[in-house]
JSON list of N, CA and C in Angstrom, two decimals:
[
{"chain": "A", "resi": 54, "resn": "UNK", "atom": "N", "xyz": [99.15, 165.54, 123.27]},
{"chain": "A", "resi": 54, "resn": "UNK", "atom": "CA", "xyz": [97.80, 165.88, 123.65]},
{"chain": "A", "resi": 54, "resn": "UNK", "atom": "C", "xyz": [97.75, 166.05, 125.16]},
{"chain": "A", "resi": 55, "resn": "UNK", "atom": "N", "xyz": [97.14, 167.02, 125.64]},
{"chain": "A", "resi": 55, "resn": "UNK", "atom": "CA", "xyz": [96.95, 167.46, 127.08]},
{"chain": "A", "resi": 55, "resn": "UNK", "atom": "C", "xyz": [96.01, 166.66, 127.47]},
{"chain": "A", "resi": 56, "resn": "UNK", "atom": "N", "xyz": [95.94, 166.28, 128.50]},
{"chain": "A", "resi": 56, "resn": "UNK", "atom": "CA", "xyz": [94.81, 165.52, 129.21]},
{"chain": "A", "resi": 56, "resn": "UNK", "atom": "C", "xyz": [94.29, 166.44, 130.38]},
{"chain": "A", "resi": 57, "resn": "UNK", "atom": "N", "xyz": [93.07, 166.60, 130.46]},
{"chain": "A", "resi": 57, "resn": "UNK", "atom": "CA", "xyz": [92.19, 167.01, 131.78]},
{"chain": "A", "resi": 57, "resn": "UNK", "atom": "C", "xyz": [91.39, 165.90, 132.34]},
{"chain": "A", "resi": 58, "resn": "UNK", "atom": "N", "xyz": [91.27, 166.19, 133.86]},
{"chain": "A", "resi": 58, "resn": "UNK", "atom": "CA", "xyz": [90.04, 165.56, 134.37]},
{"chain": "A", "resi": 58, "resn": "UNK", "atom": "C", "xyz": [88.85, 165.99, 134.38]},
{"chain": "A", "resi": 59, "resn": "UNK", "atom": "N", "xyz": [87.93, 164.85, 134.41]},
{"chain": "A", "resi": 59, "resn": "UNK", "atom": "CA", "xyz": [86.68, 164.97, 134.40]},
{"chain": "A", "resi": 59, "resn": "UNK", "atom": "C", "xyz": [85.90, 164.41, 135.77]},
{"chain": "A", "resi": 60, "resn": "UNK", "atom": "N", "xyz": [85.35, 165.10, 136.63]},
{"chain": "A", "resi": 60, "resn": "UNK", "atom": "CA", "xyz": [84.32, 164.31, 137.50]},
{"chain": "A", "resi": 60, "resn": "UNK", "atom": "C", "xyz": [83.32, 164.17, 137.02]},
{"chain": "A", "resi": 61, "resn": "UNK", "atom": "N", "xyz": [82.34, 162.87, 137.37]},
{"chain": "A", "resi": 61, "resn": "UNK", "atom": "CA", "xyz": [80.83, 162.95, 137.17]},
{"chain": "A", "resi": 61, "resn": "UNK", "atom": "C", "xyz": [80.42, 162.28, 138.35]},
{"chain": "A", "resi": 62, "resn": "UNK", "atom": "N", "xyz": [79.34, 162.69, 138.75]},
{"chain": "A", "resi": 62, "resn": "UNK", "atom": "CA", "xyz": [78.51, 161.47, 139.57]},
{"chain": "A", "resi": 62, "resn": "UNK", "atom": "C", "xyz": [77.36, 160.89, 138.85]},
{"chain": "A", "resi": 63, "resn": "UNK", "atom": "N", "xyz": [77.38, 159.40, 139.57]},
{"chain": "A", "resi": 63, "resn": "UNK", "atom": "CA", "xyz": [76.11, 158.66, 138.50]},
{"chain": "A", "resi": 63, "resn": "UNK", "atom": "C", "xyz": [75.56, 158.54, 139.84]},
{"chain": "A", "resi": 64, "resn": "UNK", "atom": "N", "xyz": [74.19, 158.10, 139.23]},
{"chain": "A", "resi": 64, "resn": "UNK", "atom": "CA", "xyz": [73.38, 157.44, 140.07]},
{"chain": "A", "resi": 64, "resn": "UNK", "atom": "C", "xyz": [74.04, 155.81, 140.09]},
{"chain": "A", "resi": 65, "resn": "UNK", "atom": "N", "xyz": [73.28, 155.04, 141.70]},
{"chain": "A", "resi": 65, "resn": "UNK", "atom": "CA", "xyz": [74.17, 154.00, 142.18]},
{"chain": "A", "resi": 65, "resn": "UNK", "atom": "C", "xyz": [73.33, 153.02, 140.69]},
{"chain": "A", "resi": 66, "resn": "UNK", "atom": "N", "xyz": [72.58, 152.95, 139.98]},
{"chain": "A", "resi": 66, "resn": "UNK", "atom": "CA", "xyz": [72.19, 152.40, 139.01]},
{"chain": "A", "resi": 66, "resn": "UNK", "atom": "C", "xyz": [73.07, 152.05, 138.17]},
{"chain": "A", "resi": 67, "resn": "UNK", "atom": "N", "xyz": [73.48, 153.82, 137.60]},
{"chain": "A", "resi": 67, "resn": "UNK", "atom": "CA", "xyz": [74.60, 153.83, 136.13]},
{"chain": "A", "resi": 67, "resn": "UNK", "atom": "C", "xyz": [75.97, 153.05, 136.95]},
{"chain": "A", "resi": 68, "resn": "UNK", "atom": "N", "xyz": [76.32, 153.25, 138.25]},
{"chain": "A", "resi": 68, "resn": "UNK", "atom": "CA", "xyz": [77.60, 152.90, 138.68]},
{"chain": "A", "resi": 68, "resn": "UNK", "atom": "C", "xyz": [77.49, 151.16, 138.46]},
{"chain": "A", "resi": 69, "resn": "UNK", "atom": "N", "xyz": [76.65, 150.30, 138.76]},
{"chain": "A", "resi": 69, "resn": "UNK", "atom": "CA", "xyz": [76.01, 149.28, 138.60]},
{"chain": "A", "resi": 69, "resn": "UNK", "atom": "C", "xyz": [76.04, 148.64, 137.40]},
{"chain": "A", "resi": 70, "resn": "UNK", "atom": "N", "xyz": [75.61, 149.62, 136.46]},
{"chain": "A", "resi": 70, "resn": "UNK", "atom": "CA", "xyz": [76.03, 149.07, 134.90]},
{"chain": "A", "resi": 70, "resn": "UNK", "atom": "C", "xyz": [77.35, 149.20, 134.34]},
{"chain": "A", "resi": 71, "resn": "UNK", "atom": "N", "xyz": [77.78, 150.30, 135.16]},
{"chain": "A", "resi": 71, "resn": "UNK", "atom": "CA", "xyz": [79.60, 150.29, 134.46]},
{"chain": "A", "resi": 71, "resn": "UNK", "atom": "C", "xyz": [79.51, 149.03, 134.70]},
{"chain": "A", "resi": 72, "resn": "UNK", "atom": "N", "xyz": [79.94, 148.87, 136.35]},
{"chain": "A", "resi": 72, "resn": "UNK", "atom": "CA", "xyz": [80.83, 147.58, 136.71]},
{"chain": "A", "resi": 72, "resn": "UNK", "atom": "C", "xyz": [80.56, 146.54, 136.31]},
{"chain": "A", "resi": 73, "resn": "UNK", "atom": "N", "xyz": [79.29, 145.76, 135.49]},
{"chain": "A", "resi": 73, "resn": "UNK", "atom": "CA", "xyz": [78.92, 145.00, 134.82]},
{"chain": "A", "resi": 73, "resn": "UNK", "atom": "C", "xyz": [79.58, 144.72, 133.40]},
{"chain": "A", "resi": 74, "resn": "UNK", "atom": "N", "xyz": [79.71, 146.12, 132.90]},
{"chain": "A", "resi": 74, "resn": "UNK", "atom": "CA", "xyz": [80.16, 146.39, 131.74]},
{"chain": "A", "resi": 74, "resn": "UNK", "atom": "C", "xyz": [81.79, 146.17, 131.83]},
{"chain": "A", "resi": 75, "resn": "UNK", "atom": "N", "xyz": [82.71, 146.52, 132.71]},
{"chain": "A", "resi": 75, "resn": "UNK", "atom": "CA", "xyz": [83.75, 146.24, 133.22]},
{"chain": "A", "resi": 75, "resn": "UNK", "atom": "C", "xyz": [84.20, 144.76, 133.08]},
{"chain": "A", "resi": 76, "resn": "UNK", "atom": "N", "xyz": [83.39, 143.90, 133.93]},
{"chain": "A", "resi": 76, "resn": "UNK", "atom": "CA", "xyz": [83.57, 142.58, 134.21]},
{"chain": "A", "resi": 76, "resn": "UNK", "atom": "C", "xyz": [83.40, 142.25, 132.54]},
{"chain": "A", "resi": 77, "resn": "UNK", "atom": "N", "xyz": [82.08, 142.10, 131.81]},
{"chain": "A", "resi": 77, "resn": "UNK", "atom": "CA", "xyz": [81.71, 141.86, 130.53]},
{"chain": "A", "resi": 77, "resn": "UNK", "atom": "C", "xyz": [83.03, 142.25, 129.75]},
{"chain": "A", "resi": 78, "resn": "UNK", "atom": "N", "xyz": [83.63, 143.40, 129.55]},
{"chain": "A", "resi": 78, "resn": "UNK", "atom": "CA", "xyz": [84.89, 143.43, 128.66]},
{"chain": "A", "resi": 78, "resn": "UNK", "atom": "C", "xyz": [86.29, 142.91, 129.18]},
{"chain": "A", "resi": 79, "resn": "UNK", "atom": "N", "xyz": [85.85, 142.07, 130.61]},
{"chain": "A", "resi": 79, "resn": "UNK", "atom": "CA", "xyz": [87.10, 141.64, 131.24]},
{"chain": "A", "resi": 79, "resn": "UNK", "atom": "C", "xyz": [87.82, 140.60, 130.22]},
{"chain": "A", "resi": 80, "resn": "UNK", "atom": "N", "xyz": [86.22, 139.74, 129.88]},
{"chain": "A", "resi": 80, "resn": "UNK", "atom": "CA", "xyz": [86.96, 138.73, 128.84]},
{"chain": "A", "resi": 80, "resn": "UNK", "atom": "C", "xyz": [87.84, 138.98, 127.66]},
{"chain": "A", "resi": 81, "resn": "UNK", "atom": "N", "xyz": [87.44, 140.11, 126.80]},
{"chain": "A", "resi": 81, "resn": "UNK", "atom": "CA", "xyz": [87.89, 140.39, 125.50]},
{"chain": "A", "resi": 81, "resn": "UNK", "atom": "C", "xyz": [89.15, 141.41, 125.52]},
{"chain": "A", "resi": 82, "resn": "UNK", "atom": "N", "xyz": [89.05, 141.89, 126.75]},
{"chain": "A", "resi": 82, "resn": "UNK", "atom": "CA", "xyz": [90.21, 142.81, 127.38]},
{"chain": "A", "resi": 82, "resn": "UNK", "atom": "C", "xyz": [91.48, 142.15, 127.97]},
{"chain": "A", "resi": 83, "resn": "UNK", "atom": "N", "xyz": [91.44, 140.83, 128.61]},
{"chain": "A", "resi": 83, "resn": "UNK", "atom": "CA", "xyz": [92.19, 140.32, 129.94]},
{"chain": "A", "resi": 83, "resn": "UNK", "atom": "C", "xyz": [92.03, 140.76, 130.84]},
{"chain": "A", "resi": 84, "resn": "UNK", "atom": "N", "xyz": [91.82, 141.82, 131.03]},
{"chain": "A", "resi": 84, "resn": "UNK", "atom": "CA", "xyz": [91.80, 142.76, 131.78]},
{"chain": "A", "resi": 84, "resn": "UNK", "atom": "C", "xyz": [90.59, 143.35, 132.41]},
{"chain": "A", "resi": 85, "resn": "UNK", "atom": "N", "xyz": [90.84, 143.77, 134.01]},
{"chain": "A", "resi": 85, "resn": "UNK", "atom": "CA", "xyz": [88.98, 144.24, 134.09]},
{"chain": "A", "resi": 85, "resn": "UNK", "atom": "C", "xyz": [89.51, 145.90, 133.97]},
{"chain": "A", "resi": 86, "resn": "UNK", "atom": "N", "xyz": [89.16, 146.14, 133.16]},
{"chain": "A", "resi": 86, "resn": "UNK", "atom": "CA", "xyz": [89.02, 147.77, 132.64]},
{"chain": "A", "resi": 86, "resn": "UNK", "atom": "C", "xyz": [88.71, 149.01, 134.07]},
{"chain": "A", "resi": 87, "resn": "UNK", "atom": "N", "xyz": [88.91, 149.96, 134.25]},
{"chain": "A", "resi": 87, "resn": "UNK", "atom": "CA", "xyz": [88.82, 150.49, 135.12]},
{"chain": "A", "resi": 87, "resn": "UNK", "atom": "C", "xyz": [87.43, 151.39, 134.70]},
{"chain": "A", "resi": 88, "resn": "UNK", "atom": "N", "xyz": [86.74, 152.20, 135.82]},
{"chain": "A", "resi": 88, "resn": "UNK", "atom": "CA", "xyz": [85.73, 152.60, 135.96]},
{"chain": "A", "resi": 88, "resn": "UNK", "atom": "C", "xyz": [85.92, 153.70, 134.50]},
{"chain": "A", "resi": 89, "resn": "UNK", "atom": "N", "xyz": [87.02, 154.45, 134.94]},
{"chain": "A", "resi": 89, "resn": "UNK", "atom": "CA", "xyz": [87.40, 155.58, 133.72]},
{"chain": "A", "resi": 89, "resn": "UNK", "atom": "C", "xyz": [87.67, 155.12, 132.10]},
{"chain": "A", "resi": 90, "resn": "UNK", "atom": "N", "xyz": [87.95, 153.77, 132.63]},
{"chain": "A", "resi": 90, "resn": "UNK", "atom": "CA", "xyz": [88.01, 153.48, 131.17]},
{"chain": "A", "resi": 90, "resn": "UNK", "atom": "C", "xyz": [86.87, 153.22, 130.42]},
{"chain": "A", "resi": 91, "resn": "UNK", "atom": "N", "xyz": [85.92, 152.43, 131.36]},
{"chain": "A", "resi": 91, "resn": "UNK", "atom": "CA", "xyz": [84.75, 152.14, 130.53]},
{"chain": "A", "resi": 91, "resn": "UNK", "atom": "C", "xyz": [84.11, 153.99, 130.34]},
{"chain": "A", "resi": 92, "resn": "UNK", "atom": "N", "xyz": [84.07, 154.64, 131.05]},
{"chain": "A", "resi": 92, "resn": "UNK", "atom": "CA", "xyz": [83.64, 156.08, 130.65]},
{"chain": "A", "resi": 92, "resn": "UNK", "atom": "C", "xyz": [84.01, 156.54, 129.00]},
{"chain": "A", "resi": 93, "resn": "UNK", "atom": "N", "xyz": [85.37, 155.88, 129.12]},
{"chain": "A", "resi": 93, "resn": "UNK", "atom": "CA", "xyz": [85.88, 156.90, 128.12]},
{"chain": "A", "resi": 93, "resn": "UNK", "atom": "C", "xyz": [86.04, 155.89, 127.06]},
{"chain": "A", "resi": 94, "resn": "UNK", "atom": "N", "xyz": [85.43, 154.78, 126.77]},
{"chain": "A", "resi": 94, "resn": "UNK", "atom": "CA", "xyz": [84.66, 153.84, 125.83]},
{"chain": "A", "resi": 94, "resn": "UNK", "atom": "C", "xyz": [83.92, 154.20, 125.30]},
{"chain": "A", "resi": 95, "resn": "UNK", "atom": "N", "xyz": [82.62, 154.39, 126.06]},
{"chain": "A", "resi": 95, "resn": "UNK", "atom": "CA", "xyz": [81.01, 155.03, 125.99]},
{"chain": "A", "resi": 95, "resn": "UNK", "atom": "C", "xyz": [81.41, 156.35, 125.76]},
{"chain": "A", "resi": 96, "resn": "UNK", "atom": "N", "xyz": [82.23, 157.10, 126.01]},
{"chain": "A", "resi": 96, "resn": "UNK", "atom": "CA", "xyz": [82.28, 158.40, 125.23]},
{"chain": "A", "resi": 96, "resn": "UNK", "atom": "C", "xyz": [82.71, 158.39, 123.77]},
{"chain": "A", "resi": 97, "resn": "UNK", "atom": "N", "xyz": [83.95, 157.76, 123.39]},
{"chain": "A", "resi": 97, "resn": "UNK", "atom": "CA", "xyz": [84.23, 157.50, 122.24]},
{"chain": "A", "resi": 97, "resn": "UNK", "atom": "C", "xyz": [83.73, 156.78, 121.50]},
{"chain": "A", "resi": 98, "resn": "UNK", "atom": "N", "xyz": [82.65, 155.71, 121.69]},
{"chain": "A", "resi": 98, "resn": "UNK", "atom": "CA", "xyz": [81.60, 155.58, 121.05]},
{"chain": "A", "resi": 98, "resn": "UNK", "atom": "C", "xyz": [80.37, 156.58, 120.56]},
{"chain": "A", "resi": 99, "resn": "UNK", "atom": "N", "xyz": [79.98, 157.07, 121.85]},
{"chain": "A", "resi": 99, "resn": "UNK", "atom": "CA", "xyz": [79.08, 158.12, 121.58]},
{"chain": "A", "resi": 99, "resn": "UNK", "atom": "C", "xyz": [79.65, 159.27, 120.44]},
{"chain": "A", "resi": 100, "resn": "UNK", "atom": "N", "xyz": [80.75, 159.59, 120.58]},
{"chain": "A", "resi": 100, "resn": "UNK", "atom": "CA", "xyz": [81.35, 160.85, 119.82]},
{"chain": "A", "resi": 100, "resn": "UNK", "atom": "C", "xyz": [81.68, 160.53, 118.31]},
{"chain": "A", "resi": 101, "resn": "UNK", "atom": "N", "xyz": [82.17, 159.17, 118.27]},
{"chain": "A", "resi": 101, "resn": "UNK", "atom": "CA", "xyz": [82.36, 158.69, 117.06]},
{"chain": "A", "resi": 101, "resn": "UNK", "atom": "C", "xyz": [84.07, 159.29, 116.76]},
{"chain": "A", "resi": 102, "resn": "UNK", "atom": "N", "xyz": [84.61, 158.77, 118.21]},
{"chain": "A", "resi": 102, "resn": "UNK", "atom": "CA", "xyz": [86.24, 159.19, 118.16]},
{"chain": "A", "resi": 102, "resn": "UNK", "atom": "C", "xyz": [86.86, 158.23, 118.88]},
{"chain": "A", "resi": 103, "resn": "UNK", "atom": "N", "xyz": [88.10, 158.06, 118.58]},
{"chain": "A", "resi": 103, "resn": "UNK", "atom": "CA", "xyz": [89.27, 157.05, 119.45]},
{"chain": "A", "resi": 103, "resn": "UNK", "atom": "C", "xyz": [89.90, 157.63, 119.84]},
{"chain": "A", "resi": 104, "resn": "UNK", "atom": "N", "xyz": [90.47, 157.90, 121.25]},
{"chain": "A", "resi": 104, "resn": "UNK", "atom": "CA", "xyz": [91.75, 158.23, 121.55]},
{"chain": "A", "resi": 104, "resn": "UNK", "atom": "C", "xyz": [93.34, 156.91, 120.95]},
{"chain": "A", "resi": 105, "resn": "UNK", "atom": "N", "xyz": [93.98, 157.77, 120.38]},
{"chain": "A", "resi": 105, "resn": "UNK", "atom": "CA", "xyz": [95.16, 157.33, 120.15]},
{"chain": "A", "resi": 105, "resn": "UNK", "atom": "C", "xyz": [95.78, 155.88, 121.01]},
{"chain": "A", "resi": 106, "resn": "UNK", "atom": "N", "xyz": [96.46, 154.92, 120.52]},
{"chain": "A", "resi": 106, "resn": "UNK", "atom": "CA", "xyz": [97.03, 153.85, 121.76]},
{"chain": "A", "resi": 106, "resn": "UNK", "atom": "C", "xyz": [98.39, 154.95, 122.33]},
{"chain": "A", "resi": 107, "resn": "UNK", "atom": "N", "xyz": [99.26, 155.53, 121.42]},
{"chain": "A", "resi": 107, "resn": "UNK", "atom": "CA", "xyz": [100.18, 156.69, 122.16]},
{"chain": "A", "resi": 107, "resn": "UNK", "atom": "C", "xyz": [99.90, 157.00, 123.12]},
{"chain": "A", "resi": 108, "resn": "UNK", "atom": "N", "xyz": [98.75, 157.76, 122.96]},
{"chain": "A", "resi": 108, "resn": "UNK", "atom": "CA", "xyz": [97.95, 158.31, 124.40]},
{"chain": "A", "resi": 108, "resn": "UNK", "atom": "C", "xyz": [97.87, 157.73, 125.33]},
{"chain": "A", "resi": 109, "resn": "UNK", "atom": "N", "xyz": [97.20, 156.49, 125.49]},
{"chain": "A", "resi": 109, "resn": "UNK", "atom": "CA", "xyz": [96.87, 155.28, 126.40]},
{"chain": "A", "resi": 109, "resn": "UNK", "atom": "C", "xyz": [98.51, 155.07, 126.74]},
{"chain": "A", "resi": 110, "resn": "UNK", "atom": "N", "xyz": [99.43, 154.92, 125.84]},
{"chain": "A", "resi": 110, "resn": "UNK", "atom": "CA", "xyz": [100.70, 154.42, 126.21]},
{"chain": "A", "resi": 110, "resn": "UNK", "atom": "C", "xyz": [101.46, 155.90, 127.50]},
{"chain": "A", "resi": 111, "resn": "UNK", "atom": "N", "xyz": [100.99, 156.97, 126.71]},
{"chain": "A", "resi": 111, "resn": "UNK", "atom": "CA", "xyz": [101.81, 157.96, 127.69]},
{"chain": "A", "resi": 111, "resn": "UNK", "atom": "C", "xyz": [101.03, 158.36, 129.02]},
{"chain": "A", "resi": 112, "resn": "UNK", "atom": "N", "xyz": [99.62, 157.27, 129.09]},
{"chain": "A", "resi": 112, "resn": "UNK", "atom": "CA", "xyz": [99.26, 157.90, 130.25]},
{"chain": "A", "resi": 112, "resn": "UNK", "atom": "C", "xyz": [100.30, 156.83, 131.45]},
{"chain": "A", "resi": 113, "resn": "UNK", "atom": "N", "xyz": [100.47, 155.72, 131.03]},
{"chain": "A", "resi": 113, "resn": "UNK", "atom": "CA", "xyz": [101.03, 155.31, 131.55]},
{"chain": "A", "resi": 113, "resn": "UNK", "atom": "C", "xyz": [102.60, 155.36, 132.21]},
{"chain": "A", "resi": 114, "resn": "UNK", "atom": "N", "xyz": [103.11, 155.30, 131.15]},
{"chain": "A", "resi": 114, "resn": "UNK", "atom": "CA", "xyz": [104.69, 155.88, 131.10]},
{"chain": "A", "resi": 114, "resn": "UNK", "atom": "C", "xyz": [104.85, 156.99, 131.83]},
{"chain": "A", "resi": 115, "resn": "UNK", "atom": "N", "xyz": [104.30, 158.15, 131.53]},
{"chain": "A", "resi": 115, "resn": "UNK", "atom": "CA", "xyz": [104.43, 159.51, 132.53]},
{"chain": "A", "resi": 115, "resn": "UNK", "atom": "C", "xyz": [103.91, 159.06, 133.42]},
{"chain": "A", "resi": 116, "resn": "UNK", "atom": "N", "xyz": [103.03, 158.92, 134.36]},
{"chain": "A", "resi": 116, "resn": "UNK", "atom": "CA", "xyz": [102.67, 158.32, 135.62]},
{"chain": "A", "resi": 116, "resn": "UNK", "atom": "C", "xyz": [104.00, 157.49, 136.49]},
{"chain": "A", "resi": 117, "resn": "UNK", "atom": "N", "xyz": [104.23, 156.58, 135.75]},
{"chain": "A", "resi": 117, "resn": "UNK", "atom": "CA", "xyz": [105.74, 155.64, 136.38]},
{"chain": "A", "resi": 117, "resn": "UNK", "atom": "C", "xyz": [106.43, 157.05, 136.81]},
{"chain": "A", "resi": 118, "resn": "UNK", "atom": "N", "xyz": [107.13, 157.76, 135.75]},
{"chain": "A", "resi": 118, "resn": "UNK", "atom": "CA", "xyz": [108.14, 158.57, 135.60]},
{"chain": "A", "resi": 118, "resn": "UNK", "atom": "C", "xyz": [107.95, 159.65, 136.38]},
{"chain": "A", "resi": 119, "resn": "UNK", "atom": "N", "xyz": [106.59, 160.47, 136.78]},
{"chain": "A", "resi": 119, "resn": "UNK", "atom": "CA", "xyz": [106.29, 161.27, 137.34]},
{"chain": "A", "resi": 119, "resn": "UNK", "atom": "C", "xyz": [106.80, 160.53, 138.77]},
{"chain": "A", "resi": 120, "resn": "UNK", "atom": "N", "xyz": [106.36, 159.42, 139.30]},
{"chain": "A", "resi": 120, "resn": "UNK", "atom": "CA", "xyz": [106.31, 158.65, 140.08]},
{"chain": "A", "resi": 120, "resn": "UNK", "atom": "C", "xyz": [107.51, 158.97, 140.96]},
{"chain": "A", "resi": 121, "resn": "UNK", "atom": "N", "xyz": [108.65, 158.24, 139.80]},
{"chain": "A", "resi": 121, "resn": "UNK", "atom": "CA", "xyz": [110.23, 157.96, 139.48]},
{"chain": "A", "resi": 121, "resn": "UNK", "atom": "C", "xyz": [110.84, 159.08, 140.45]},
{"chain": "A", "resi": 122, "resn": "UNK", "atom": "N", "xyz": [110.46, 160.11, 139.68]},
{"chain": "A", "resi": 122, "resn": "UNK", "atom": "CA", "xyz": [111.24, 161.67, 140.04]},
{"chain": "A", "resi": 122, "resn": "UNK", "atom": "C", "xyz": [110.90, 161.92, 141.29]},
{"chain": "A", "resi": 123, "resn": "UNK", "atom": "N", "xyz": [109.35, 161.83, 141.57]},
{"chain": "A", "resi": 123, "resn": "UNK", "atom": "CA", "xyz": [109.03, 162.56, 142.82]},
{"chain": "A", "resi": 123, "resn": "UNK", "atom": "C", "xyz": [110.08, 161.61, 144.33]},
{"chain": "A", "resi": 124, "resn": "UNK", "atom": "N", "xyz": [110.46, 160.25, 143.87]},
{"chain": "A", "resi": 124, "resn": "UNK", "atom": "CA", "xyz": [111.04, 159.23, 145.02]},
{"chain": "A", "resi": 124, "resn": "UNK", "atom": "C", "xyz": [112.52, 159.89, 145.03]},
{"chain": "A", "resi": 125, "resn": "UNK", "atom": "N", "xyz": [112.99, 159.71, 143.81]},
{"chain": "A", "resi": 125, "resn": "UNK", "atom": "CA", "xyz": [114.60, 160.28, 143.58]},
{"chain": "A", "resi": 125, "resn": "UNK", "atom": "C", "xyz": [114.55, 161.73, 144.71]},
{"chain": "A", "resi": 126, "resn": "UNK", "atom": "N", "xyz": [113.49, 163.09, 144.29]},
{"chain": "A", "resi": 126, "resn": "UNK", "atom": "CA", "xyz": [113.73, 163.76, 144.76]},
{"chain": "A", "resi": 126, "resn": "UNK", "atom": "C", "xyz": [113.86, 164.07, 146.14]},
{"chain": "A", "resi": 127, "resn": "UNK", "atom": "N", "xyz": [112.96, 162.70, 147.05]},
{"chain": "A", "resi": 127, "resn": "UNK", "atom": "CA", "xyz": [112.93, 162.88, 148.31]},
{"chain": "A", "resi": 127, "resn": "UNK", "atom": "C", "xyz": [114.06, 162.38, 149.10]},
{"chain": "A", "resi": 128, "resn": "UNK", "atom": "N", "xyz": [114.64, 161.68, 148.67]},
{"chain": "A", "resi": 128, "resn": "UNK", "atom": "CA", "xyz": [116.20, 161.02, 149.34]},
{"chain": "A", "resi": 128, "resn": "UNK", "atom": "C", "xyz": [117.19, 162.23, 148.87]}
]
């Protein structure tokens, strides 16, 4: 699956309730969730869809690896 970005701007309100919402799923998460993630929570709720854990797994993995290559290539 291809991934694109998305910008939005919120008002300093909605930004206010993410980060609330953030902290709030810190508990059940471990984790304090990132701004994009809670986005793409509230979207997949709203839509009545999950992104894949694969997905979640290769955003990660490619990122390192993209990472990886770009260091190798500069030495």
């Amino acid at each position: 699956m291809s991934r694109n970005q998305l910008n939005i701007r919120v008002s300093d309100e909605l930004e206010e309730l993410i980060d609330k919402k953030r902290i709030e799923l810190a508990s059940t998460l471990k984790v304090i969730p990132t701004r994009s993630d809670v986005v793409r929570f509230a979207l997949e709720s709203y839509l009545g869809v999950s992104v894949k854990q694969t997905d979640a797994d290769r955003r990660t993995t490619e990122g390192k690896a993209i990472s990886a290559k770009k260091k190798s290539a500069d030495y």
